[in-house]
């Protein structure tokens, strides 16, 4: 996963179960998040490039 906007749109979190499908010849694509299987203590994922500098 390298696209923060895509991660945000699908609300993908650390520990999530996702469904993927074949997109093109090789590269899989995330179809959706199975939110019923999401851990109670899940945390949002932020790509390091989008974190504010300290």
PDB file of N, CA, C and O in Angstrom:
ATOM      1  N   UNK A   1       0.844  -1.160   0.000  1.00  0.00           N
ATOM      2  CA  UNK A   1       0.000   0.000   0.000  1.00  0.00           C
ATOM      3  C   UNK A   1       0.899   1.235   0.000  1.00  0.00           C
ATOM      4  O   UNK A   1       1.710   1.404   0.885  1.00  0.00           O
ATOM      5  N   UNK A   2       0.714   2.084  -0.988  1.00  0.00           N
ATOM      6  CA  UNK A   2       1.566   3.260  -1.086  1.00  0.00           C
ATOM      7  C   UNK A   2       0.770   4.530  -1.334  1.00  0.00           C
ATOM      8  O   UNK A   2       1.329   5.596  -1.418  1.00  0.00           O
ATOM      9  N   UNK A   3      -0.545   4.434  -1.430  1.00  0.00           N
ATOM     10  CA  UNK A   3      -1.364   5.591  -1.742  1.00  0.00           C
ATOM     11  C   UNK A   3      -2.224   5.936  -0.528  1.00  0.00           C
ATOM     12  O   UNK A   3      -3.227   5.273  -0.254  1.00  0.00           O
ATOM     13  N   UNK A   4      -1.840   6.975   0.215  1.00  0.00           N
ATOM     14  CA  UNK A   4      -2.554   7.335   1.438  1.00  0.00           C
ATOM     15  C   UNK A   4      -4.010   7.683   1.175  1.00  0.00           C
ATOM     16  O   UNK A   4      -4.885   7.348   1.978  1.00  0.00           O
ATOM     17  N   UNK A   5      -4.311   8.336   0.049  1.00  0.00           N
ATOM     18  CA  UNK A   5      -5.704   8.668  -0.266  1.00  0.00           C
ATOM     19  C   UNK A   5      -6.546   7.406  -0.422  1.00  0.00           C
ATOM     20  O   UNK A   5      -7.684   7.345   0.042  1.00  0.00           O
ATOM     21  N   UNK A   6      -6.002   6.382  -1.070  1.00  0.00           N
ATOM     22  CA  UNK A   6      -6.698   5.108  -1.243  1.00  0.00           C
ATOM     23  C   UNK A   6      -6.920   4.434   0.109  1.00  0.00           C
ATOM     24  O   UNK A   6      -8.012   3.928   0.396  1.00  0.00           O
ATOM     25  N   UNK A   7      -5.906   4.453   0.957  1.00  0.00           N
ATOM     26  CA  UNK A   7      -6.010   3.882   2.296  1.00  0.00           C
ATOM     27  C   UNK A   7      -7.103   4.603   3.089  1.00  0.00           C
ATOM     28  O   UNK A   7      -7.923   3.975   3.748  1.00  0.00           O
ATOM     29  N   UNK A   8      -7.139   5.923   2.995  1.00  0.00           N
ATOM     30  CA  UNK A   8      -8.147   6.709   3.700  1.00  0.00           C
ATOM     31  C   UNK A   8      -9.548   6.441   3.149  1.00  0.00           C
ATOM     32  O   UNK A   8     -10.509   6.322   3.914  1.00  0.00           O
ATOM     33  N   UNK A   9      -9.685   6.381   1.829  1.00  0.00           N
ATOM     34  CA  UNK A   9     -10.996   6.153   1.211  1.00  0.00           C
ATOM     35  C   UNK A   9     -11.610   4.824   1.656  1.00  0.00           C
ATOM     36  O   UNK A   9     -12.815   4.749   1.899  1.00  0.00           O
ATOM     37  N   UNK A  10     -10.781   3.787   1.755  1.00  0.00           N
ATOM     38  CA  UNK A  10     -11.281   2.472   2.166  1.00  0.00           C
ATOM     39  C   UNK A  10     -11.243   2.278   3.684  1.00  0.00           C
ATOM     40  O   UNK A  10     -11.690   1.259   4.183  1.00  0.00           O
ATOM     41  N   UNK A  11     -10.699   3.250   4.414  1.00  0.00           N
ATOM     42  CA  UNK A  11     -10.560   3.177   5.869  1.00  0.00           C
ATOM     43  C   UNK A  11      -9.819   1.900   6.267  1.00  0.00           C
ATOM     44  O   UNK A  11     -10.246   1.158   7.145  1.00  0.00           O
ATOM     45  N   UNK A  12      -8.685   1.650   5.607  1.00  0.00           N
ATOM     46  CA  UNK A  12      -7.864   0.476   5.898  1.00  0.00           C
ATOM     47  C   UNK A  12      -7.031   0.767   7.140  1.00  0.00           C
ATOM     48  O   UNK A  12      -6.389   1.806   7.233  1.00  0.00           O
ATOM     49  N   UNK A  13      -7.073  -0.175   8.092  1.00  0.00           N
ATOM     50  CA  UNK A  13      -6.340  -0.021   9.350  1.00  0.00           C
ATOM     51  C   UNK A  13      -5.414  -1.199   9.567  1.00  0.00           C
ATOM     52  O   UNK A  13      -5.573  -2.251   8.959  1.00  0.00           O
ATOM     53  N   UNK A  14      -4.459  -1.024  10.459  1.00  0.00           N
ATOM     54  CA  UNK A  14      -3.528  -2.082  10.809  1.00  0.00           C
ATOM     55  C   UNK A  14      -4.317  -3.238  11.415  1.00  0.00           C
ATOM     56  O   UNK A  14      -5.118  -3.034  12.323  1.00  0.00           O
ATOM     57  N   UNK A  15      -4.101  -4.450  10.899  1.00  0.00           N
ATOM     58  CA  UNK A  15      -4.786  -5.632  11.401  1.00  0.00           C
ATOM     59  C   UNK A  15      -6.067  -5.975  10.670  1.00  0.00           C
ATOM     60  O   UNK A  15      -6.706  -6.981  10.977  1.00  0.00           O
ATOM     61  N   UNK A  16      -6.493  -5.142   9.709  1.00  0.00           N
ATOM     62  CA  UNK A  16      -7.730  -5.398   8.967  1.00  0.00           C
ATOM     63  C   UNK A  16      -7.623  -6.629   8.080  1.00  0.00           C
ATOM     64  O   UNK A  16      -6.547  -6.980   7.594  1.00  0.00           O
ATOM     65  N   UNK A  17      -8.768  -7.255   7.857  1.00  0.00           N
ATOM     66  CA  UNK A  17      -8.910  -8.304   6.852  1.00  0.00           C
ATOM     67  C   UNK A  17      -9.490  -7.639   5.623  1.00  0.00           C
ATOM     68  O   UNK A  17     -10.459  -6.878   5.719  1.00  0.00           O
ATOM     69  N   UNK A  18      -8.880  -7.891   4.467  1.00  0.00           N
ATOM     70  CA  UNK A  18      -9.328  -7.248   3.232  1.00  0.00           C
ATOM     71  C   UNK A  18      -9.619  -8.293   2.160  1.00  0.00           C
ATOM     72  O   UNK A  18      -9.162  -9.422   2.250  1.00  0.00           O
ATOM     73  N   UNK A  19     -10.409  -7.896   1.179  1.00  0.00           N
ATOM     74  CA  UNK A  19     -10.630  -8.725  -0.002  1.00  0.00           C
ATOM     75  C   UNK A  19      -9.840  -8.108  -1.139  1.00  0.00           C
ATOM     76  O   UNK A  19      -9.840  -6.888  -1.317  1.00  0.00           O
ATOM     77  N   UNK A  20      -9.156  -8.954  -1.894  1.00  0.00           N
ATOM     78  CA  UNK A  20      -8.381  -8.493  -3.039  1.00  0.00           C
ATOM     79  C   UNK A  20      -8.867  -9.205  -4.294  1.00  0.00           C
ATOM     80  O   UNK A  20      -9.506 -10.248  -4.226  1.00  0.00           O
ATOM     81  N   UNK A  21      -8.574  -8.609  -5.441  1.00  0.00           N
ATOM     82  CA  UNK A  21      -8.888  -9.238  -6.711  1.00  0.00           C
ATOM     83  C   UNK A  21      -7.770  -8.968  -7.697  1.00  0.00           C
ATOM     84  O   UNK A  21      -6.943  -8.078  -7.481  1.00  0.00           O
ATOM     85  N   UNK A  22      -7.746  -9.746  -8.746  1.00  0.00           N
ATOM     86  CA  UNK A  22      -6.716  -9.609  -9.764  1.00  0.00           C
ATOM     87  C   UNK A  22      -7.025  -8.377 -10.618  1.00  0.00           C
ATOM     88  O   UNK A  22      -8.085  -8.263 -11.200  1.00  0.00           O
ATOM     89  N   UNK A  23      -6.071  -7.479 -10.678  1.00  0.00           N
ATOM     90  CA  UNK A  23      -6.225  -6.249 -11.449  1.00  0.00           C
ATOM     91  C   UNK A  23      -5.084  -6.193 -12.453  1.00  0.00           C
ATOM     92  O   UNK A  23      -3.957  -5.878 -12.108  1.00  0.00           O
ATOM     93  N   UNK A  24      -5.359  -6.536 -13.677  1.00  0.00           N
ATOM     94  CA  UNK A  24      -4.309  -6.639 -14.670  1.00  0.00           C
ATOM     95  C   UNK A  24      -3.743  -8.045 -14.665  1.00  0.00           C
ATOM     96  O   UNK A  24      -4.396  -8.993 -14.247  1.00  0.00           O
ATOM     97  N   UNK A  25      -2.500  -8.192 -15.111  1.00  0.00           N
ATOM     98  CA  UNK A  25      -1.922  -9.524 -15.210  1.00  0.00           C
ATOM     99  C   UNK A  25      -1.368 -10.052 -13.893  1.00  0.00           C
ATOM    100  O   UNK A  25      -1.432 -11.240 -13.629  1.00  0.00           O
ATOM    101  N   UNK A  26      -0.791  -9.183 -13.073  1.00  0.00           N
ATOM    102  CA  UNK A  26      -0.113  -9.659 -11.877  1.00  0.00           C
ATOM    103  C   UNK A  26      -0.567  -8.940 -10.612  1.00  0.00           C
ATOM    104  O   UNK A  26      -0.805  -9.569  -9.590  1.00  0.00           O
ATOM    105  N   UNK A  27      -0.684  -7.644 -10.650  1.00  0.00           N
ATOM    106  CA  UNK A  27      -0.871  -6.833  -9.450  1.00  0.00           C
ATOM    107  C   UNK A  27      -2.283  -6.991  -8.872  1.00  0.00           C
ATOM    108  O   UNK A  27      -3.262  -6.747  -9.563  1.00  0.00           O
ATOM    109  N   UNK A  28      -2.378  -7.412  -7.586  1.00  0.00           N
ATOM    110  CA  UNK A  28      -3.696  -7.483  -6.956  1.00  0.00           C
ATOM    111  C   UNK A  28      -4.157  -6.092  -6.523  1.00  0.00           C
ATOM    112  O   UNK A  28      -3.346  -5.189  -6.336  1.00  0.00           O
ATOM    113  N   UNK A  29      -5.461  -5.925  -6.363  1.00  0.00           N
ATOM    114  CA  UNK A  29      -6.023  -4.655  -5.927  1.00  0.00           C
ATOM    115  C   UNK A  29      -6.976  -4.921  -4.766  1.00  0.00           C
ATOM    116  O   UNK A  29      -7.689  -5.923  -4.769  1.00  0.00           O
ATOM    117  N   UNK A  30      -6.986  -4.031  -3.801  1.00  0.00           N
ATOM    118  CA  UNK A  30      -7.872  -4.174  -2.650  1.00  0.00           C
ATOM    119  C   UNK A  30      -9.286  -3.811  -3.081  1.00  0.00           C
ATOM    120  O   UNK A  30      -9.526  -2.738  -3.617  1.00  0.00           O
ATOM    121  N   UNK A  31     -10.216  -4.729  -2.850  1.00  0.00           N
ATOM    122  CA  UNK A  31     -11.618  -4.486  -3.187  1.00  0.00           C
ATOM    123  C   UNK A  31     -12.343  -3.805  -2.030  1.00  0.00           C
ATOM    124  O   UNK A  31     -13.061  -2.839  -2.219  1.00  0.00           O
ATOM    125  N   UNK A  32     -12.163  -4.354  -0.818  1.00  0.00           N
ATOM    126  CA  UNK A  32     -12.858  -3.783   0.331  1.00  0.00           C
ATOM    127  C   UNK A  32     -12.241  -4.288   1.631  1.00  0.00           C
ATOM    128  O   UNK A  32     -11.452  -5.218   1.638  1.00  0.00           O
ATOM    129  N   UNK A  33     -12.638  -3.646   2.715  1.00  0.00           N
ATOM    130  CA  UNK A  33     -12.247  -4.045   4.070  1.00  0.00           C
ATOM    131  C   UNK A  33     -13.428  -4.797   4.673  1.00  0.00           C
ATOM    132  O   UNK A  33     -14.572  -4.377   4.539  1.00  0.00           O
ATOM    133  N   UNK A  34     -13.144  -5.915   5.327  1.00  0.00           N
ATOM    134  CA  UNK A  34     -14.196  -6.655   6.024  1.00  0.00           C
ATOM    135  C   UNK A  34     -14.233  -6.127   7.455  1.00  0.00           C
ATOM    136  O   UNK A  34     -13.511  -6.590   8.338  1.00  0.00           O
ATOM    137  N   UNK A  35     -15.056  -5.107   7.664  1.00  0.00           N
ATOM    138  CA  UNK A  35     -15.060  -4.391   8.944  1.00  0.00           C
ATOM    139  C   UNK A  35     -15.593  -5.233  10.092  1.00  0.00           C
ATOM    140  O   UNK A  35     -15.275  -4.967  11.245  1.00  0.00           O
ATOM    141  N   UNK A  36     -16.371  -6.279   9.799  1.00  0.00           N
ATOM    142  CA  UNK A  36     -16.872  -7.165  10.852  1.00  0.00           C
ATOM    143  C   UNK A  36     -15.721  -7.919  11.536  1.00  0.00           C
ATOM    144  O   UNK A  36     -15.854  -8.366  12.666  1.00  0.00           O
ATOM    145  N   UNK A  37     -14.600  -8.060  10.838  1.00  0.00           N
ATOM    146  CA  UNK A  37     -13.439  -8.768  11.385  1.00  0.00           C
ATOM    147  C   UNK A  37     -12.385  -7.814  11.942  1.00  0.00           C
ATOM    148  O   UNK A  37     -11.324  -8.246  12.368  1.00  0.00           O
ATOM    149  N   UNK A  38     -12.664  -6.534  11.948  1.00  0.00           N
ATOM    150  CA  UNK A  38     -11.700  -5.547  12.426  1.00  0.00           C
ATOM    151  C   UNK A  38     -11.495  -5.679  13.928  1.00  0.00           C
ATOM    152  O   UNK A  38     -12.460  -5.732  14.687  1.00  0.00           O
ATOM    153  N   UNK A  39     -10.239  -5.722  14.385  1.00  0.00           N
ATOM    154  CA  UNK A  39      -9.970  -5.782  15.832  1.00  0.00           C
ATOM    155  C   UNK A  39     -10.481  -4.517  16.531  1.00  0.00           C
ATOM    156  O   UNK A  39     -10.466  -3.422  15.957  1.00  0.00           O
ATOM    157  N   UNK A  40     -10.926  -4.678  17.768  1.00  0.00           N
ATOM    158  CA  UNK A  40     -11.442  -3.545  18.536  1.00  0.00           C
ATOM    159  C   UNK A  40     -10.397  -2.454  18.728  1.00  0.00           C
ATOM    160  O   UNK A  40     -10.726  -1.281  18.771  1.00  0.00           O
ATOM    161  N   UNK A  41      -9.138  -2.861  18.837  1.00  0.00           N
ATOM    162  CA  UNK A  41      -8.066  -1.893  19.112  1.00  0.00           C
ATOM    163  C   UNK A  41      -7.298  -1.495  17.851  1.00  0.00           C
ATOM    164  O   UNK A  41      -6.143  -1.083  17.934  1.00  0.00           O
ATOM    165  N   UNK A  42      -7.946  -1.574  16.689  1.00  0.00           N
ATOM    166  CA  UNK A  42      -7.249  -1.255  15.435  1.00  0.00           C
ATOM    167  C   UNK A  42      -6.836   0.209  15.400  1.00  0.00           C
ATOM    168  O   UNK A  42      -7.492   1.066  15.996  1.00  0.00           O
ATOM    169  N   UNK A  43      -5.741   0.451  14.727  1.00  0.00           N
ATOM    170  CA  UNK A  43      -5.217   1.813  14.611  1.00  0.00           C
ATOM    171  C   UNK A  43      -5.148   2.208  13.146  1.00  0.00           C
ATOM    172  O   UNK A  43      -4.871   1.374  12.280  1.00  0.00           O
ATOM    173  N   UNK A  44      -5.380   3.480  12.879  1.00  0.00           N
ATOM    174  CA  UNK A  44      -5.273   3.991  11.515  1.00  0.00           C
ATOM    175  C   UNK A  44      -3.831   3.877  11.038  1.00  0.00           C
ATOM    176  O   UNK A  44      -2.889   3.918  11.836  1.00  0.00           O
ATOM    177  N   UNK A  45      -3.655   3.704   9.738  1.00  0.00           N
ATOM    178  CA  UNK A  45      -2.331   3.614   9.141  1.00  0.00           C
ATOM    179  C   UNK A  45      -2.031   4.922   8.433  1.00  0.00           C
ATOM    180  O   UNK A  45      -2.858   5.431   7.675  1.00  0.00           O
ATOM    181  N   UNK A  46      -0.861   5.480   8.679  1.00  0.00           N
ATOM    182  CA  UNK A  46      -0.429   6.695   7.995  1.00  0.00           C
ATOM    183  C   UNK A  46       0.933   6.438   7.368  1.00  0.00           C
ATOM    184  O   UNK A  46       1.866   6.029   8.052  1.00  0.00           O
ATOM    185  N   UNK A  47       1.026   6.677   6.094  1.00  0.00           N
ATOM    186  CA  UNK A  47       2.291   6.512   5.387  1.00  0.00           C
ATOM    187  C   UNK A  47       3.287   7.519   5.942  1.00  0.00           C
ATOM    188  O   UNK A  47       2.942   8.671   6.197  1.00  0.00           O
ATOM    189  N   UNK A  48       4.520   7.090   6.139  1.00  0.00           N
ATOM    190  CA  UNK A  48       5.528   7.969   6.751  1.00  0.00           C
ATOM    191  C   UNK A  48       5.735   9.265   5.988  1.00  0.00           C
ATOM    192  O   UNK A  48       6.107  10.273   6.574  1.00  0.00           O
ATOM    193  N   UNK A  49       5.477   9.285   4.710  1.00  0.00           N
ATOM    194  CA  UNK A  49       5.662  10.533   3.939  1.00  0.00           C
ATOM    195  C   UNK A  49       4.625  11.591   4.285  1.00  0.00           C
ATOM    196  O   UNK A  49       4.818  12.759   3.999  1.00  0.00           O
ATOM    197  N   UNK A  50       3.515  11.175   4.881  1.00  0.00           N
ATOM    198  CA  UNK A  50       2.432  12.107   5.175  1.00  0.00           C
ATOM    199  C   UNK A  50       2.411  12.559   6.623  1.00  0.00           C
ATOM    200  O   UNK A  50       1.575  13.351   7.001  1.00  0.00           O
ATOM    201  N   UNK A  51       3.340  12.040   7.437  1.00  0.00           N
ATOM    202  CA  UNK A  51       3.396  12.462   8.829  1.00  0.00           C
ATOM    203  C   UNK A  51       4.087  13.813   8.946  1.00  0.00           C
ATOM    204  O   UNK A  51       5.053  14.082   8.252  1.00  0.00           O
ATOM    205  N   UNK A  52       3.594  14.658   9.837  1.00  0.00           N
ATOM    206  CA  UNK A  52       4.259  15.960  10.012  1.00  0.00           C
ATOM    207  C   UNK A  52       5.653  15.785  10.613  1.00  0.00           C
ATOM    208  O   UNK A  52       5.872  14.895  11.431  1.00  0.00           O
ATOM    209  N   UNK A  53       6.569  16.623  10.217  1.00  0.00           N
ATOM    210  CA  UNK A  53       7.933  16.580  10.758  1.00  0.00           C
ATOM    211  C   UNK A  53       7.939  17.141  12.159  1.00  0.00           C
ATOM    212  O   UNK A  53       7.201  18.066  12.476  1.00  0.00           O
ATOM    213  N   UNK A  54       8.808  16.604  12.987  1.00  0.00           N
ATOM    214  CA  UNK A  54       8.890  17.099  14.371  1.00  0.00           C
ATOM    215  C   UNK A  54      10.098  17.974  14.522  1.00  0.00           C
ATOM    216  O   UNK A  54      11.033  17.908  13.886  1.00  0.00           O
TER     217      UNK A  54
END
